[in-house]
Short mmCIF file of C-alpha atoms and ligand atoms in Angstrom, two decimals:
data_model
loop_
_atom_site.label_atom_id
_atom_site.label_comp_id
_atom_site.label_asym_id
_atom_site.label_seq_id
_atom_site.Cartn_x
_atom_site.Cartn_y
_atom_site.Cartn_z
CA MET A 1 76.00 88.68 105.97
CA GLU A 2 76.54 91.83 103.91
CA LYS A 3 79.77 93.73 104.54
CA LEU A 4 79.59 96.79 106.78
CA ASP A 5 80.69 100.00 105.14
CA GLU A 6 82.52 102.82 106.88
CA ASN A 7 79.41 105.01 107.27
CA THR A 8 77.60 102.19 109.06
CA LEU A 9 80.60 101.58 111.34
CA GLU A 10 80.80 105.31 112.08
CA SER A 11 77.14 105.34 113.12
CA TRP A 12 77.64 102.29 115.40
CA LEU A 13 80.56 104.16 117.01
CA ASP A 14 78.34 107.20 117.57
CA ASN A 15 75.80 104.95 119.30
CA VAL A 16 78.35 103.81 121.90
CA ARG A 17 80.32 107.06 122.35
CA GLU A 18 78.49 107.95 125.58
CA TYR A 19 79.76 104.76 127.30
CA ALA A 20 83.31 106.18 127.28
CA PHE A 21 82.35 108.07 130.45
CA ASP A 22 81.25 104.93 132.31
CA GLY A 23 84.81 103.77 133.01
CA HIS A 24 88.34 105.02 133.69
CA VAL A 25 91.64 104.84 131.82
CA ALA A 26 94.23 102.53 133.41
CA ASP A 27 96.55 104.40 135.75
CA TYR A 28 98.53 101.63 137.47
CA ILE A 29 100.91 101.94 134.51
CA PRO A 30 101.57 105.70 134.77
CA ALA A 31 102.07 106.29 131.02
CA LEU A 32 98.64 104.81 130.22
CA SER A 33 96.88 107.38 132.40
CA LYS A 34 97.69 109.98 129.72
CA GLN A 35 95.33 108.33 127.22
CA ASN A 36 92.30 110.32 126.09
CA PRO A 37 89.12 108.38 127.04
CA GLU A 38 87.22 110.00 124.19
CA LYS A 39 89.35 108.37 121.49
CA LEU A 40 87.36 105.64 119.76
CA ALA A 41 88.04 103.47 116.74
CA VAL A 42 86.84 100.25 115.16
CA SER A 43 88.05 98.15 112.26
CA ILE A 44 86.92 95.00 110.50
CA TYR A 45 89.33 93.00 108.36
CA TYR A 46 87.39 90.67 106.11
CA LEU A 47 88.80 87.35 105.00
CA ASP A 48 88.96 88.57 101.38
CA GLY A 49 91.56 91.12 102.53
CA GLU A 50 89.30 94.19 102.64
CA CYS A 51 89.69 96.40 105.71
CA VAL A 52 87.01 98.89 106.80
CA TYR A 53 87.40 101.27 109.73
CA ALA A 54 85.87 104.24 111.50
CA GLY A 55 86.73 106.76 114.20
CA ASP A 56 90.31 107.46 115.33
CA HIS A 57 91.73 104.69 113.19
CA GLN A 58 95.19 106.25 112.95
CA GLU A 59 95.57 106.49 116.71
CA CYS A 60 98.18 104.05 118.06
CA PHE A 61 97.70 102.21 121.33
CA THR A 62 99.77 99.54 123.04
CA LEU A 63 98.79 95.86 122.82
CA GLN A 64 99.04 95.21 126.58
CA SER A 65 97.35 91.88 127.29
CA ILE A 66 96.37 91.35 123.65
CA SER A 67 100.08 90.54 123.24
CA LYS A 68 99.51 87.41 125.36
CA VAL A 69 97.82 85.72 122.39
CA ILE A 70 100.74 86.62 120.15
CA SER A 71 103.46 85.52 122.58
CA LEU A 72 101.55 82.27 123.12
CA ALA A 73 101.50 81.60 119.36
CA LEU A 74 105.26 82.27 119.17
CA ALA A 75 106.06 80.15 122.25
CA LEU A 76 104.04 77.28 120.75
CA ILE A 77 105.95 77.60 117.46
CA ASP A 78 109.26 77.76 119.38
CA ASN A 79 108.68 74.91 121.84
CA GLY A 80 105.67 72.82 120.78
CA GLU A 81 102.45 72.20 122.65
CA GLU A 82 103.71 69.62 125.12
CA TYR A 83 106.52 71.79 126.50
CA VAL A 84 104.30 74.88 126.84
CA PHE A 85 101.45 73.11 128.61
CA GLN A 86 103.76 71.31 131.01
CA ARG A 87 104.43 74.78 132.43
CA VAL A 88 101.12 76.61 131.94
CA GLY A 89 97.61 75.24 132.34
CA MET A 90 94.54 75.34 130.10
CA GLU A 91 91.82 76.27 132.57
CA PRO A 92 90.09 79.62 133.09
CA SER A 93 90.74 81.14 136.49
CA GLY A 94 87.72 83.36 137.04
CA ASP A 95 90.14 85.70 138.82
CA PRO A 96 91.43 89.18 137.98
CA PHE A 97 94.29 89.20 135.47
CA HIS A 98 97.02 90.03 137.99
CA SER A 99 95.85 87.66 140.74
CA ILE A 100 98.59 85.75 142.55
CA TYR A 101 96.79 83.60 145.04
CA ARG A 102 95.98 80.51 142.93
CA LEU A 103 99.69 79.93 142.35
CA GLU A 104 99.80 78.82 145.97
CA GLN A 105 96.93 76.35 145.55
CA HIS A 106 98.55 74.01 143.03
CA ARG A 107 101.52 71.70 143.60
CA PRO A 108 103.70 71.66 141.63
CA SER A 109 102.97 75.33 140.99
CA LYS A 110 101.60 76.09 137.53
CA PRO A 111 99.74 79.21 136.34
CA LEU A 112 96.20 78.26 135.35
CA ASN A 113 96.32 79.64 131.81
CA PRO A 114 98.45 81.82 129.46
CA MET A 115 96.05 84.80 129.53
CA ILE A 116 96.44 85.76 133.20
CA ASN A 117 99.65 87.63 133.98
CA ALA A 118 101.32 84.70 135.78
CA GLY A 119 100.77 82.43 132.77
CA ALA A 120 101.74 85.10 130.25
CA LEU A 121 105.00 85.80 132.10
CA ALA A 122 105.80 82.08 131.99
CA VAL A 123 105.02 82.02 128.24
CA THR A 124 107.24 85.05 127.57
CA ASN A 125 110.02 83.27 129.43
CA MET A 126 109.76 80.42 126.87
CA ILE A 127 110.34 82.60 123.79
CA ARG A 128 113.61 81.62 122.14
CA GLY A 129 116.55 84.03 122.00
CA GLN A 130 120.03 84.57 123.46
CA ASN A 131 118.99 87.69 125.36
CA ALA A 132 116.11 90.15 125.86
CA ASP A 133 116.90 92.11 122.69
CA GLU A 134 116.84 89.01 120.53
CA LYS A 135 113.55 87.83 122.07
CA VAL A 136 111.91 91.23 121.62
CA GLY A 137 113.28 91.36 118.08
CA ARG A 138 111.68 87.98 117.32
CA LEU A 139 108.33 89.16 118.73
CA LEU A 140 108.49 92.30 116.60
CA SER A 141 109.42 90.31 113.47
CA PHE A 142 106.46 88.03 114.16
CA MET A 143 104.21 91.10 114.38
CA HIS A 144 105.66 92.42 111.09
CA GLU A 145 105.02 89.08 109.42
CA MET A 146 101.43 88.89 110.66
CA THR A 147 100.59 92.43 109.53
CA ASP A 148 102.99 92.75 106.58
CA ASP A 149 103.88 96.08 108.18
CA ARG A 150 107.45 96.76 109.31
CA THR A 151 106.59 100.13 110.81
CA ILE A 152 105.14 98.45 113.93
CA ASN A 153 107.38 99.20 116.89
CA ILE A 154 107.56 99.45 120.66
CA ASN A 155 106.29 102.47 122.56
CA GLU A 156 109.41 102.88 124.69
CA ALA A 157 107.82 105.40 127.07
CA VAL A 158 105.01 102.96 127.96
CA ALA A 159 107.48 100.05 128.26
CA GLU A 160 109.73 102.03 130.59
CA SER A 161 106.78 103.25 132.65
CA GLU A 162 105.52 99.69 133.16
CA PHE A 163 109.01 98.32 133.83
CA GLN A 164 109.55 100.88 136.61
CA SER A 165 106.18 100.24 138.28
CA ALA A 166 105.69 96.46 137.74
CA TYR A 167 105.95 95.42 141.40
CA LEU A 168 103.16 92.86 141.12
CA ASN A 169 104.50 91.28 137.94
CA ARG A 170 107.97 91.17 139.54
CA SER A 171 106.52 89.32 142.51
CA LEU A 172 104.76 86.83 140.19
CA LEU A 173 108.08 86.26 138.42
CA TYR A 174 109.97 85.68 141.67
CA TYR A 175 107.32 83.18 142.75
CA LEU A 176 107.46 81.37 139.41
CA ARG A 177 111.29 81.34 139.49
CA GLN A 178 111.32 79.87 142.99
CA HIS A 179 109.04 77.04 141.82
CA ASP A 180 111.04 76.37 138.61
CA VAL A 181 108.18 77.38 136.32
CA ILE A 182 110.48 79.89 134.67
CA LYS A 183 114.22 79.94 134.02
CA GLY A 184 116.91 82.60 133.90
CA ASN A 185 117.00 86.23 134.81
CA ILE A 186 113.85 87.86 136.18
CA GLU A 187 114.60 91.43 135.09
CA GLU A 188 115.30 90.17 131.56
CA THR A 189 111.96 88.35 131.35
CA LEU A 190 110.18 91.43 132.71
CA ASP A 191 111.97 93.55 130.11
CA VAL A 192 110.72 91.30 127.28
CA TYR A 193 107.20 91.16 128.77
CA THR A 194 106.84 94.93 129.25
CA LYS A 195 108.12 95.51 125.71
CA GLN A 196 105.75 92.93 124.19
CA CYS A 197 102.88 94.68 126.04
CA SER A 198 104.07 98.04 124.69
CA ILE A 199 103.97 97.20 120.99
CA ASP A 200 102.05 100.03 119.35
CA VAL A 201 99.28 99.26 116.85
CA ASN A 202 96.26 100.92 115.27
CA VAL A 203 92.89 99.23 114.82
CA CYS A 204 93.54 98.19 111.20
CA GLN A 205 96.79 96.43 112.06
CA LEU A 206 95.07 94.73 114.97
CA SER A 207 92.03 93.58 113.00
CA ARG A 208 94.39 92.07 110.43
CA ILE A 209 95.93 89.90 113.15
CA GLY A 210 92.42 88.92 114.29
CA ALA A 211 91.66 87.94 110.70
CA LEU A 212 94.86 85.89 110.45
CA PHE A 213 93.71 83.83 113.45
CA ALA A 214 90.23 83.54 111.89
CA ASN A 215 91.90 82.32 108.69
CA GLU A 216 93.47 79.40 110.58
CA GLY A 217 96.85 81.13 110.82
CA ARG A 218 97.20 81.82 107.08
CA ASP A 219 98.00 85.28 105.73
CA LEU A 220 94.99 86.65 103.88
CA HIS A 221 96.95 88.08 100.99
CA SER A 222 99.81 85.60 100.41
CA ASN A 223 98.01 82.55 101.86
CA ARG A 224 101.25 81.72 103.70
CA GLN A 225 100.79 79.64 106.88
CA ILE A 226 102.27 82.00 109.51
CA ILE A 227 100.84 80.17 112.54
CA PRO A 228 100.12 76.42 112.32
CA LYS A 229 96.35 75.85 112.20
CA HIS A 230 96.31 73.87 115.43
CA PHE A 231 98.15 76.63 117.34
CA ALA A 232 95.81 79.31 115.93
CA ARG A 233 92.92 77.20 117.22
CA ILE A 234 94.49 76.90 120.69
CA CYS A 235 94.90 80.71 120.85
CA LYS A 236 91.26 81.31 119.80
CA THR A 237 90.02 78.81 122.36
CA PHE A 238 91.87 80.68 125.14
CA MET A 239 90.33 83.89 123.82
CA VAL A 240 86.89 82.35 124.44
CA THR A 241 87.59 80.85 127.85
CA CYS A 242 89.98 83.48 129.33
CA GLY A 243 90.25 86.43 126.92
CA MET A 244 88.21 88.78 129.12
CA TYR A 245 89.50 87.34 132.44
CA ASP A 246 86.76 87.15 135.06
CA ALA A 247 84.30 88.64 132.56
CA SER A 248 84.84 85.87 129.97
CA GLY A 249 81.62 84.02 130.80
CA ALA A 250 79.41 87.09 130.48
CA PHE A 251 81.25 88.09 127.28
CA ALA A 252 80.67 84.62 125.79
CA ILE A 253 76.95 84.93 126.50
CA LYS A 254 76.52 88.54 125.39
CA VAL A 255 78.93 88.57 122.42
CA GLY A 256 80.05 84.99 121.71
CA ILE A 257 83.16 85.87 119.66
CA PRO A 258 86.74 84.81 120.58
CA ALA A 259 88.35 88.05 121.78
CA LYS A 260 91.25 89.42 123.84
CA SER A 261 91.36 92.71 125.67
CA GLY A 262 94.21 94.90 126.92
CA VAL A 263 94.34 97.64 129.57
CA SER A 264 95.20 100.25 126.95
CA GLY A 265 91.57 99.82 125.82
CA GLY A 266 92.11 97.66 122.77
CA VAL A 267 90.13 94.52 121.96
CA MET A 268 91.00 92.05 119.21
CA ALA A 269 88.26 89.65 118.10
CA SER A 270 88.59 86.78 115.69
CA LEU A 271 85.64 85.15 113.98
CA ASN A 272 86.06 82.13 111.71
CA HIS A 273 84.52 82.53 108.23
CA PHE A 274 84.20 86.26 108.85
CA GLY A 275 87.49 87.99 109.78
CA GLY A 276 89.04 90.13 112.50
CA ILE A 277 87.37 92.92 114.44
CA SER A 278 89.24 95.38 116.60
CA VAL A 279 88.03 98.19 118.80
CA TYR A 280 89.90 100.90 120.68
CA GLY A 281 88.40 102.84 123.57
CA PRO A 282 90.72 103.46 126.57
CA SER A 283 88.00 103.81 129.19
CA LEU A 284 87.98 100.53 131.17
CA ASP A 285 85.47 98.77 133.38
CA LYS A 286 86.44 97.41 136.81
CA LYS A 287 87.77 94.18 135.28
CA GLY A 288 90.16 96.00 132.94
CA ASN A 289 88.18 95.62 129.71
CA SER A 290 87.29 98.48 127.34
CA VAL A 291 83.76 99.66 128.16
CA VAL A 292 83.09 100.90 124.64
CA GLY A 293 84.84 97.92 123.08
CA LEU A 294 82.61 95.45 124.88
CA LYS A 295 79.46 97.45 124.16
CA LEU A 296 80.25 97.83 120.47
CA LEU A 297 81.05 94.14 120.04
CA GLU A 298 77.82 93.26 121.83
CA ILE A 299 75.78 95.47 119.52
CA LEU A 300 77.50 94.19 116.37
CA SER A 301 77.18 90.57 117.47
CA ASN A 302 73.46 90.90 118.21
CA ARG A 303 72.65 92.98 115.16
CA TYR A 304 74.46 90.69 112.71
CA ASP A 305 74.05 87.40 114.60
CA LEU A 306 77.80 86.81 114.95
CA SER A 307 77.91 84.58 118.05
CA ILE A 308 79.71 81.28 117.46
CA PHE A 309 77.35 79.53 119.89
O1 DON B 1 100.95 93.17 132.90
C1 DON B 1 100.15 94.08 132.93
O2 DON B 1 99.56 94.37 133.96
C2 DON B 1 99.86 94.84 131.65
N1 DON B 1 101.05 95.01 130.87
C3 DON B 1 98.83 94.12 130.81
C4 DON B 1 97.54 93.84 131.57
C5 DON B 1 96.34 93.84 130.71
O3 DON B 1 96.31 94.38 129.63
C6 DON B 1 95.12 93.22 131.30
N2 DON B 1 94.02 93.32 130.35
N3 DON B 1 92.97 93.69 130.30
#
């Protein structure tokens, strides 16, 4: 397909702008409730290294659940596939992202997949490091490597806000600790998790990571293998089966591109032989996915026949 230019992307954004009023910004993490629902941005990072963007492309937003793909890649690199999937499953849950009740249904207890909060907390617990600072430092270095951008950092206000209010995630951690799914100190794991969720990015940085996954884990500019091909494939497969939580099936039918959402309103999509696409629009639907992000990806996918299916 021909490349989209910035004017075309801008006009697609204008077409979906009205949907920003169909949802609500997340407020269960108090700092996120300050986001402006009218901010919108999109970026495509092509496999030849060209990045196009439109809208509020300089606006930073936190990764939130998009970080689950990144922590999974790092935990796989740190521990290997066998170790990781002894502790976390590979099956979609069809439940909301913070659901706790299926943990009770399996013996021995094992979160169903790494994209729901229970699974992501277990994955974060597997990241190597002597303490929380070292683990967070390794996650940040991994982000810098993937984007070739050392300015990427943590939004401390969002991290602190989530850490103070994360009662549900704390309860998931206590449950997982009781059943030996995770090791060590609960507050330390929550500290790493809330900081990984609070890494600030803009759409161009995010679409570059999407493109890296599309490029089988190789950096587009240096061709360096940053994530082993097999691990990049595992991450993209989870993006298809669980990336939109209990909306993943509908998303696969309507859009058909591996993608991961976050409650800040970001979506990162990764399409083999094409590149990375990212969208930012903080207004969320009831399942915690960006309303505008989903609509824009649906329109782009249909217009340019991007579905992998
Ligand atoms: O753990 C949480 O609840 C948030 N830090 C991330 C949740 C999230 O982004 C769900 N995605 N749509």
